[in-house]
PDB file of C-alpha atoms in Angstrom:
ATOM      1  CA  MET E   1       0.000   0.000   0.000  1.00 51.00           C
ATOM      2  CA  PHE E   2       2.811   2.356   0.981  1.00 49.00           C
ATOM      3  CA  LYS E   3       4.661   1.555  -2.244  1.00 54.00           C
ATOM      4  CA  LEU E   4       1.582   2.377  -4.352  1.00 50.00           C
ATOM      5  CA  THR E   5       1.159   5.693  -2.526  1.00 56.00           C
ATOM      6  CA  VAL E   6       4.774   6.653  -3.231  1.00 50.00           C
ATOM      7  CA  ILE E   7       4.475   5.726  -6.899  1.00 51.00           C
ATOM      8  CA  ARG E   8       1.305   7.775  -7.203  1.00 57.00           C
ATOM      9  CA  ALA E   9       2.969  10.792  -5.566  1.00 52.00           C
ATOM     10  CA  VAL E  10       5.956  10.558  -7.908  1.00 49.00           C
ATOM     11  CA  TYR E  11       3.607  10.272 -10.891  1.00 48.00           C
ATOM     12  CA  ILE E  12       1.689  13.410  -9.839  1.00 46.00           C
ATOM     13  CA  LEU E  13       4.963  15.308  -9.332  1.00 46.00           C
ATOM     14  CA  CYS E  14       6.242  14.275 -12.765  1.00 44.00           C
ATOM     15  CA  LEU E  15       2.931  15.286 -14.320  1.00 45.00           C
ATOM     16  CA  ALA E  16       3.139  18.712 -12.688  1.00 47.00           C
ATOM     17  CA  LEU E  17       6.710  19.201 -13.871  1.00 48.00           C
ATOM     18  CA  CYS E  18       5.763  18.158 -17.417  1.00 47.00           C
ATOM     19  CA  ASN E  19       2.871  20.634 -17.404  1.00 51.00           C
ATOM     20  CA  ASN E  20       5.249  23.388 -16.297  1.00 50.00           C
ATOM     21  CA  LEU E  21       7.657  22.560 -19.111  1.00 49.00           C
ATOM     22  CA  VAL E  22       4.893  22.397 -21.705  1.00 50.00           C
ATOM     23  CA  ASN E  23       3.545  25.798 -20.600  1.00 61.00           C
ATOM     24  CA  ALA E  24       6.963  27.411 -20.113  1.00 81.00           C
ATOM     25  CA  ASP E  25       7.889  30.469 -22.137  1.00 95.00           C
ATOM     26  CA  THR E  26      10.964  32.669 -22.419  1.00 97.00           C
ATOM     27  CA  THR E  27      10.980  36.449 -22.175  1.00 98.00           C
ATOM     28  CA  LEU E  28      13.659  38.855 -23.377  1.00 98.00           C
ATOM     29  CA  VAL E  29      14.556  41.432 -20.721  1.00 98.00           C
ATOM     30  CA  ALA E  30      16.564  44.673 -20.932  1.00 98.00           C
ATOM     31  CA  VAL E  31      18.254  45.171 -17.551  1.00 97.00           C
ATOM     32  CA  ALA E  32      20.128  48.216 -16.249  1.00 94.00           C
ATOM     33  CA  ALA E  33      23.791  47.297 -15.769  1.00 91.00           C
ATOM     34  CA  ASN E  34      23.772  48.078 -12.039  1.00 92.00           C
ATOM     35  CA  PHE E  35      21.129  45.379 -11.523  1.00 96.00           C
ATOM     36  CA  SER E  36      23.032  42.556 -13.241  1.00 94.00           C
ATOM     37  CA  LYS E  37      23.942  40.549 -10.115  1.00 93.00           C
ATOM     38  CA  PRO E  38      20.521  40.528  -8.412  1.00 95.00           C
ATOM     39  CA  MET E  39      18.661  40.026 -11.689  1.00 97.00           C
ATOM     40  CA  THR E  40      20.770  37.009 -12.604  1.00 97.00           C
ATOM     41  CA  GLU E  41      19.868  35.489  -9.243  1.00 97.00           C
ATOM     42  CA  ILE E  42      16.207  36.479  -9.593  1.00 98.00           C
ATOM     43  CA  ALA E  43      16.028  34.930 -13.076  1.00 98.00           C
ATOM     44  CA  ASP E  44      17.265  31.598 -11.692  1.00 98.00           C
ATOM     45  CA  SER E  45      14.709  31.730  -8.896  1.00 98.00           C
ATOM     46  CA  PHE E  46      11.968  32.789 -11.328  1.00 98.00           C
ATOM     47  CA  GLU E  47      12.630  29.782 -13.565  1.00 98.00           C
ATOM     48  CA  LYS E  48      12.527  27.352 -10.644  1.00 97.00           C
ATOM     49  CA  ALA E  49       9.291  28.844  -9.335  1.00 97.00           C
ATOM     50  CA  THR E  50       7.363  29.255 -12.605  1.00 97.00           C
ATOM     51  CA  GLY E  51       9.049  27.153 -15.279  1.00 96.00           C
ATOM     52  CA  HIS E  52       9.393  30.296 -17.393  1.00 97.00           C
ATOM     53  CA  SER E  53      12.845  31.620 -18.257  1.00 97.00           C
ATOM     54  CA  ALA E  54      14.219  35.134 -18.699  1.00 98.00           C
ATOM     55  CA  LYS E  55      16.913  35.945 -21.239  1.00 98.00           C
ATOM     56  CA  LEU E  56      18.799  38.952 -19.878  1.00 98.00           C
ATOM     57  CA  SER E  57      20.588  41.754 -21.705  1.00 97.00           C
ATOM     58  CA  PHE E  58      22.591  44.273 -19.624  1.00 95.00           C
ATOM     59  CA  GLY E  59      23.439  47.872 -20.533  1.00 92.00           C
ATOM     60  CA  SER E  60      22.806  51.550 -19.863  1.00 89.00           C
ATOM     61  CA  SER E  61      19.215  52.621 -19.355  1.00 91.00           C
ATOM     62  CA  GLY E  62      19.542  55.529 -21.784  1.00 90.00           C
ATOM     63  CA  LYS E  63      20.750  53.287 -24.584  1.00 93.00           C
ATOM     64  CA  PHE E  64      17.978  50.775 -23.906  1.00 96.00           C
ATOM     65  CA  VAL E  65      15.363  53.509 -24.333  1.00 96.00           C
ATOM     66  CA  ALA E  66      16.854  54.368 -27.730  1.00 96.00           C
ATOM     67  CA  GLN E  67      16.961  50.692 -28.729  1.00 97.00           C
ATOM     68  CA  ILE E  68      13.340  50.095 -27.684  1.00 98.00           C
ATOM     69  CA  GLU E  69      12.283  53.163 -29.660  1.00 97.00           C
ATOM     70  CA  ASN E  70      14.118  51.722 -32.664  1.00 97.00           C
ATOM     71  CA  GLY E  71      12.327  48.375 -32.512  1.00 97.00           C
ATOM     72  CA  ALA E  72      14.525  46.215 -30.267  1.00 98.00           C
ATOM     73  CA  PRO E  73      12.674  42.976 -29.401  1.00 97.00           C
ATOM     74  CA  PHE E  74      12.691  43.434 -25.598  1.00 98.00           C
ATOM     75  CA  GLU E  75       9.532  42.465 -23.703  1.00 98.00           C
ATOM     76  CA  VAL E  76      10.386  43.725 -20.205  1.00 98.00           C
ATOM     77  CA  PHE E  77      12.481  46.773 -19.317  1.00 98.00           C
ATOM     78  CA  LEU E  78      14.196  47.144 -15.921  1.00 98.00           C
ATOM     79  CA  SER E  79      15.648  50.630 -15.909  1.00 96.00           C
ATOM     80  CA  ALA E  80      17.967  52.379 -13.445  1.00 93.00           C
ATOM     81  CA  ASP E  81      15.460  55.232 -13.221  1.00 94.00           C
ATOM     82  CA  GLU E  82      11.759  55.883 -13.583  1.00 95.00           C
ATOM     83  CA  SER E  83      12.005  58.253 -16.520  1.00 94.00           C
ATOM     84  CA  GLY E  84      13.020  55.550 -19.020  1.00 96.00           C
ATOM     85  CA  PRO E  85       9.928  53.375 -18.486  1.00 97.00           C
ATOM     86  CA  ALA E  86       7.759  56.508 -18.444  1.00 97.00           C
ATOM     87  CA  LYS E  87       9.246  57.611 -21.767  1.00 97.00           C
ATOM     88  CA  VAL E  88       8.580  54.322 -23.569  1.00 98.00           C
ATOM     89  CA  GLU E  89       5.068  54.193 -22.110  1.00 97.00           C
ATOM     90  CA  GLN E  90       4.447  57.722 -23.355  1.00 96.00           C
ATOM     91  CA  ASP E  91       5.679  56.607 -26.784  1.00 96.00           C
ATOM     92  CA  GLY E  92       3.094  53.809 -26.817  1.00 97.00           C
ATOM     93  CA  LEU E  93       5.746  51.091 -26.515  1.00 98.00           C
ATOM     94  CA  ALA E  94       4.783  49.861 -23.022  1.00 98.00           C
ATOM     95  CA  VAL E  95       1.590  48.491 -21.536  1.00 97.00           C
ATOM     96  CA  SER E  96      -0.275  51.289 -19.812  1.00 95.00           C
ATOM     97  CA  GLY E  97      -0.435  50.854 -16.029  1.00 93.00           C
ATOM     98  CA  SER E  98       2.323  48.229 -15.856  1.00 96.00           C
ATOM     99  CA  ARG E  99       5.041  50.565 -14.546  1.00 96.00           C
ATOM    100  CA  ASN E 100       6.313  50.098 -10.997  1.00 96.00           C
ATOM    101  CA  THR E 101       9.375  50.816  -8.861  1.00 97.00           C
ATOM    102  CA  TYR E 102      11.262  47.625  -8.042  1.00 97.00           C
ATOM    103  CA  ALA E 103      14.325  48.994  -6.200  1.00 97.00           C
ATOM    104  CA  ILE E 104      15.916  52.182  -4.896  1.00 97.00           C
ATOM    105  CA  GLY E 105      19.622  52.333  -5.647  1.00 96.00           C
ATOM    106  CA  LYS E 106      22.538  53.690  -3.639  1.00 96.00           C
ATOM    107  CA  LEU E 107      25.712  55.403  -4.790  1.00 97.00           C
ATOM    108  CA  VAL E 108      29.176  54.619  -3.427  1.00 97.00           C
ATOM    109  CA  LEU E 109      32.586  56.224  -3.917  1.00 98.00           C
ATOM    110  CA  TRP E 110      34.793  53.195  -4.400  1.00 98.00           C
ATOM    111  CA  SER E 111      38.427  52.206  -4.964  1.00 98.00           C
ATOM    112  CA  SER E 112      39.767  48.722  -5.594  1.00 97.00           C
ATOM    113  CA  THR E 113      42.622  49.563  -3.212  1.00 97.00           C
ATOM    114  CA  PRO E 114      41.925  48.783   0.465  1.00 97.00           C
ATOM    115  CA  GLY E 115      42.154  51.857   2.683  1.00 96.00           C
ATOM    116  CA  TYR E 116      42.274  54.323  -0.246  1.00 97.00           C
ATOM    117  CA  VAL E 117      38.787  55.811   0.204  1.00 97.00           C
ATOM    118  CA  ASP E 118      38.203  57.050   3.758  1.00 96.00           C
ATOM    119  CA  SER E 119      34.988  56.526   5.684  1.00 93.00           C
ATOM    120  CA  GLU E 120      33.680  60.052   4.918  1.00 95.00           C
ATOM    121  CA  GLY E 121      34.862  60.469   1.334  1.00 96.00           C
ATOM    122  CA  LYS E 122      37.185  63.330   2.254  1.00 96.00           C
ATOM    123  CA  ILE E 123      39.662  62.165  -0.372  1.00 97.00           C
ATOM    124  CA  LEU E 124      37.544  63.948  -2.985  1.00 97.00           C
ATOM    125  CA  ALA E 125      38.481  67.289  -1.429  1.00 95.00           C
ATOM    126  CA  THR E 126      42.049  66.492  -0.417  1.00 94.00           C
ATOM    127  CA  GLY E 127      42.938  65.046  -3.840  1.00 86.00           C
ATOM    128  CA  GLY E 128      46.112  63.130  -4.653  1.00 90.00           C
ATOM    129  CA  PHE E 129      44.535  61.117  -7.479  1.00 97.00           C
ATOM    130  CA  LYS E 130      44.746  61.596 -11.247  1.00 97.00           C
ATOM    131  CA  HIS E 131      41.401  60.178 -12.380  1.00 98.00           C
ATOM    132  CA  VAL E 132      37.915  59.668 -10.968  1.00 98.00           C
ATOM    133  CA  SER E 133      35.527  57.429 -12.895  1.00 98.00           C
ATOM    134  CA  VAL E 134      31.894  58.490 -13.406  1.00 98.00           C
ATOM    135  CA  ALA E 135      29.136  56.926 -15.522  1.00 95.00           C
ATOM    136  CA  ASP E 136      27.970  59.155 -18.380  1.00 94.00           C
ATOM    137  CA  PRO E 137      25.242  61.247 -16.708  1.00 94.00           C
ATOM    138  CA  LYS E 138      23.351  61.516 -20.016  1.00 91.00           C
ATOM    139  CA  LEU E 139      22.962  57.723 -20.221  1.00 86.00           C
ATOM    140  CA  ALA E 140      23.254  56.386 -16.677  1.00 88.00           C
ATOM    141  CA  PRO E 141      21.214  57.574 -13.656  1.00 90.00           C
ATOM    142  CA  TYR E 142      24.069  56.678 -11.295  1.00 93.00           C
ATOM    143  CA  GLY E 143      26.282  59.098 -13.226  1.00 95.00           C
ATOM    144  CA  ALA E 144      23.640  61.805 -12.869  1.00 94.00           C
ATOM    145  CA  ALA E 145      23.496  61.080  -9.121  1.00 96.00           C
ATOM    146  CA  ALA E 146      27.292  61.418  -8.859  1.00 98.00           C
ATOM    147  CA  ILE E 147      27.218  64.792 -10.599  1.00 97.00           C
ATOM    148  CA  ASP E 148      24.359  65.851  -8.330  1.00 97.00           C
ATOM    149  CA  TYR E 149      26.431  64.934  -5.263  1.00 98.00           C
ATOM    150  CA  LEU E 150      29.569  66.736  -6.476  1.00 98.00           C
ATOM    151  CA  LYS E 151      27.569  69.891  -7.152  1.00 97.00           C
ATOM    152  CA  LYS E 152      26.200  69.849  -3.607  1.00 96.00           C
ATOM    153  CA  GLN E 153      29.716  69.400  -2.237  1.00 96.00           C
ATOM    154  CA  GLY E 154      31.063  72.269  -4.380  1.00 97.00           C
ATOM    155  CA  LEU E 155      33.572  69.886  -5.973  1.00 97.00           C
ATOM    156  CA  LEU E 156      32.278  69.534  -9.527  1.00 97.00           C
ATOM    157  CA  GLU E 157      34.359  72.278 -11.106  1.00 96.00           C
ATOM    158  CA  LYS E 158      37.533  71.120  -9.351  1.00 96.00           C
ATOM    159  CA  LEU E 159      37.143  67.457 -10.312  1.00 97.00           C
ATOM    160  CA  GLN E 160      35.748  67.893 -13.833  1.00 96.00           C
ATOM    161  CA  PRO E 161      39.214  67.757 -15.506  1.00 97.00           C
ATOM    162  CA  LEU E 162      39.973  64.455 -13.733  1.00 97.00           C
ATOM    163  CA  MET E 163      36.804  62.625 -14.772  1.00 98.00           C
ATOM    164  CA  VAL E 164      36.787  59.601 -17.042  1.00 97.00           C
ATOM    165  CA  PHE E 165      33.286  58.648 -18.171  1.00 97.00           C
ATOM    166  CA  GLY E 166      32.001  55.100 -18.509  1.00 95.00           C
ATOM    167  CA  GLU E 167      29.306  54.314 -21.049  1.00 90.00           C
ATOM    168  CA  ASN E 168      27.454  52.498 -18.280  1.00 89.00           C
ATOM    169  CA  ILE E 169      28.013  51.660 -14.631  1.00 92.00           C
ATOM    170  CA  THR E 170      29.768  48.363 -15.473  1.00 92.00           C
ATOM    171  CA  GLN E 171      32.393  50.134 -17.565  1.00 95.00           C
ATOM    172  CA  THR E 172      32.717  52.781 -14.853  1.00 96.00           C
ATOM    173  CA  GLN E 173      33.591  50.116 -12.286  1.00 96.00           C
ATOM    174  CA  LEU E 174      35.964  48.471 -14.754  1.00 96.00           C
ATOM    175  CA  PHE E 175      37.954  51.710 -15.078  1.00 98.00           C
ATOM    176  CA  VAL E 176      38.519  51.590 -11.311  1.00 98.00           C
ATOM    177  CA  SER E 177      39.146  47.871 -10.910  1.00 96.00           C
ATOM    178  CA  SER E 178      41.639  47.909 -13.810  1.00 96.00           C
ATOM    179  CA  GLY E 179      43.574  50.828 -12.307  1.00 94.00           C
ATOM    180  CA  ASN E 180      42.752  53.339 -15.079  1.00 95.00           C
ATOM    181  CA  ALA E 181      41.141  55.463 -12.366  1.00 98.00           C
ATOM    182  CA  GLU E 182      42.139  55.402  -8.722  1.00 98.00           C
ATOM    183  CA  LEU E 183      38.523  55.723  -7.587  1.00 98.00           C
ATOM    184  CA  GLY E 184      35.043  56.232  -8.961  1.00 98.00           C
ATOM    185  CA  PHE E 185      31.309  56.456  -8.347  1.00 98.00           C
ATOM    186  CA  VAL E 186      29.597  53.079  -8.771  1.00 97.00           C
ATOM    187  CA  ALA E 187      26.386  51.389  -7.699  1.00 95.00           C
ATOM    188  CA  LEU E 188      26.567  49.905  -4.226  1.00 96.00           C
ATOM    189  CA  SER E 189      25.190  46.614  -5.571  1.00 93.00           C
ATOM    190  CA  GLN E 190      28.370  46.148  -7.633  1.00 94.00           C
ATOM    191  CA  VAL E 191      30.635  45.968  -4.591  1.00 95.00           C
ATOM    192  CA  TYR E 192      28.251  44.886  -1.836  1.00 92.00           C
ATOM    193  CA  GLU E 193      27.618  41.448  -0.416  1.00 81.00           C
ATOM    194  CA  ASP E 194      26.515  39.998   2.932  1.00 77.00           C
ATOM    195  CA  GLY E 195      25.995  43.417   4.479  1.00 85.00           C
ATOM    196  CA  HIS E 196      29.297  45.093   3.639  1.00 90.00           C
ATOM    197  CA  ILE E 197      31.549  46.294   0.811  1.00 93.00           C
ATOM    198  CA  ASN E 198      33.300  43.127  -0.278  1.00 89.00           C
ATOM    199  CA  SER E 199      36.484  44.491  -1.852  1.00 93.00           C
ATOM    200  CA  GLY E 200      38.721  47.565  -1.856  1.00 96.00           C
ATOM    201  CA  SER E 201      37.442  50.554   0.091  1.00 97.00           C
ATOM    202  CA  GLY E 202      34.391  52.750  -0.208  1.00 97.00           C
ATOM    203  CA  TYR E 203      32.218  55.510   1.148  1.00 97.00           C
ATOM    204  CA  ILE E 204      28.464  54.936   0.884  1.00 97.00           C
ATOM    205  CA  ILE E 205      27.138  58.371   0.039  1.00 97.00           C
ATOM    206  CA  PRO E 206      24.126  59.424   2.117  1.00 96.00           C
ATOM    207  CA  THR E 207      20.981  59.230  -0.001  1.00 94.00           C
ATOM    208  CA  SER E 208      20.078  62.743   1.141  1.00 95.00           C
ATOM    209  CA  GLN E 209      22.966  64.056  -0.957  1.00 96.00           C
ATOM    210  CA  TYR E 210      21.518  63.172  -4.375  1.00 96.00           C
ATOM    211  CA  ALA E 211      18.126  62.730  -5.986  1.00 94.00           C
ATOM    212  CA  PRO E 212      16.597  59.293  -5.185  1.00 94.00           C
ATOM    213  CA  ILE E 213      17.583  56.601  -7.679  1.00 95.00           C
ATOM    214  CA  LYS E 214      14.176  54.968  -8.100  1.00 96.00           C
ATOM    215  CA  GLN E 215      14.521  52.060 -10.515  1.00 97.00           C
ATOM    216  CA  GLY E 216      11.448  51.405 -12.627  1.00 97.00           C
ATOM    217  CA  ALA E 217      10.181  48.295 -14.410  1.00 98.00           C
ATOM    218  CA  VAL E 218       7.648  48.140 -17.212  1.00 98.00           C
ATOM    219  CA  LEU E 219       5.998  45.522 -19.417  1.00 98.00           C
ATOM    220  CA  LEU E 220       6.660  46.419 -23.035  1.00 98.00           C
ATOM    221  CA  THR E 221       3.956  45.979 -25.660  1.00 98.00           C
ATOM    222  CA  LYS E 222       6.029  43.265 -27.362  1.00 97.00           C
ATOM    223  CA  GLY E 223       5.652  41.190 -24.192  1.00 97.00           C
ATOM    224  CA  ASN E 224       1.943  41.764 -23.684  1.00 96.00           C
ATOM    225  CA  ASP E 225       1.011  38.374 -25.161  1.00 96.00           C
ATOM    226  CA  ASN E 226       3.879  36.469 -23.528  1.00 97.00           C
ATOM    227  CA  PRO E 227       2.903  34.820 -20.199  1.00 97.00           C
ATOM    228  CA  ALA E 228       6.566  34.746 -19.145  1.00 98.00           C
ATOM    229  CA  ALA E 229       6.904  38.524 -19.466  1.00 98.00           C
ATOM    230  CA  LYS E 230       3.810  39.180 -17.374  1.00 97.00           C
ATOM    231  CA  ALA E 231       4.860  36.562 -14.824  1.00 97.00           C
ATOM    232  CA  LEU E 232       8.286  38.177 -14.443  1.00 98.00           C
ATOM    233  CA  ILE E 233       6.777  41.604 -13.745  1.00 97.00           C
ATOM    234  CA  ASP E 234       4.671  39.991 -10.997  1.00 97.00           C
ATOM    235  CA  TYR E 235       7.585  37.932  -9.671  1.00 98.00           C
ATOM    236  CA  LEU E 236       9.675  41.063  -9.057  1.00 97.00           C
ATOM    237  CA  LYS E 237       7.117  41.976  -6.374  1.00 96.00           C
ATOM    238  CA  SER E 238       7.383  38.599  -4.633  1.00 97.00           C
ATOM    239  CA  ASP E 239       8.989  38.165  -1.205  1.00 97.00           C
ATOM    240  CA  THR E 240      11.721  36.014  -2.777  1.00 98.00           C
ATOM    241  CA  ALA E 241      12.691  38.645  -5.345  1.00 98.00           C
ATOM    242  CA  ARG E 242      12.515  41.470  -2.808  1.00 97.00           C
ATOM    243  CA  SER E 243      14.801  39.513  -0.477  1.00 95.00           C
ATOM    244  CA  ILE E 244      17.388  39.137  -3.250  1.00 96.00           C
ATOM    245  CA  ILE E 245      17.130  42.839  -4.136  1.00 96.00           C
ATOM    246  CA  SER E 246      17.660  43.825  -0.514  1.00 93.00           C
ATOM    247  CA  LYS E 247      20.667  41.497  -0.189  1.00 92.00           C
ATOM    248  CA  TYR E 248      22.536  43.571  -2.776  1.00 92.00           C
ATOM    249  CA  GLY E 249      22.140  46.795  -0.807  1.00 92.00           C
ATOM    250  CA  TYR E 250      19.081  48.322  -2.465  1.00 95.00           C
ATOM    251  CA  ASP E 251      16.275  49.901  -0.513  1.00 94.00           C
ATOM    252  CA  LEU E 252      12.814  48.543  -1.249  1.00 96.00           C
ATOM    253  CA  PRO E 253       9.926  50.722  -2.453  1.00 92.00           C
TER     254      PRO E 253
END
């Protein structure tokens, strides 16, 4: 009797798994570069939970807006700001009412060298470095936040000649980690793990010193008929996804 019960349970489980596979779809997602680590982890979790998969493409939010406007086949857009999703919705390229804020980012002044950046970021004023890396503020919200901070500190004019601009936040971090810039402004999620900065040295800039980096998601019209795209938008609001987002240093909306 026990053996029959076990066989029946295994059969039901296999049937459920087969149904998931049969109904599984894949969605193509444009993801802001700063969100690459958490989104990779969320995509794995999403596939295990729903059977659907997400194919991820990482880059600058500004460039993604241009690509979506020029017909790129993305179905979901996870931007580093709220203006990008609003723009594509205004252009009729996103499903009305599907926009939401999925994370609130934080900016950090970071160096790959331990002890180089002090705990209050005073090195920006005292100098002694040749280059500071910043994401292009026209394309990357984290770059705009860095410029906002430097203006408030009265340091923008002084540091402007030393700036090297990354096309996106990934390239900005690469300039620092490769030694082409001694320090730079990056997303906290790029250097944060288990509750602390995991390499080099950094100063987490108080969020009161720059405009909030509210990261917006939106379902694009090309994903409106894809169950995987809609499921992913919903999954980003789940406790599991929110836990992953928080683990990488983001605030939650």
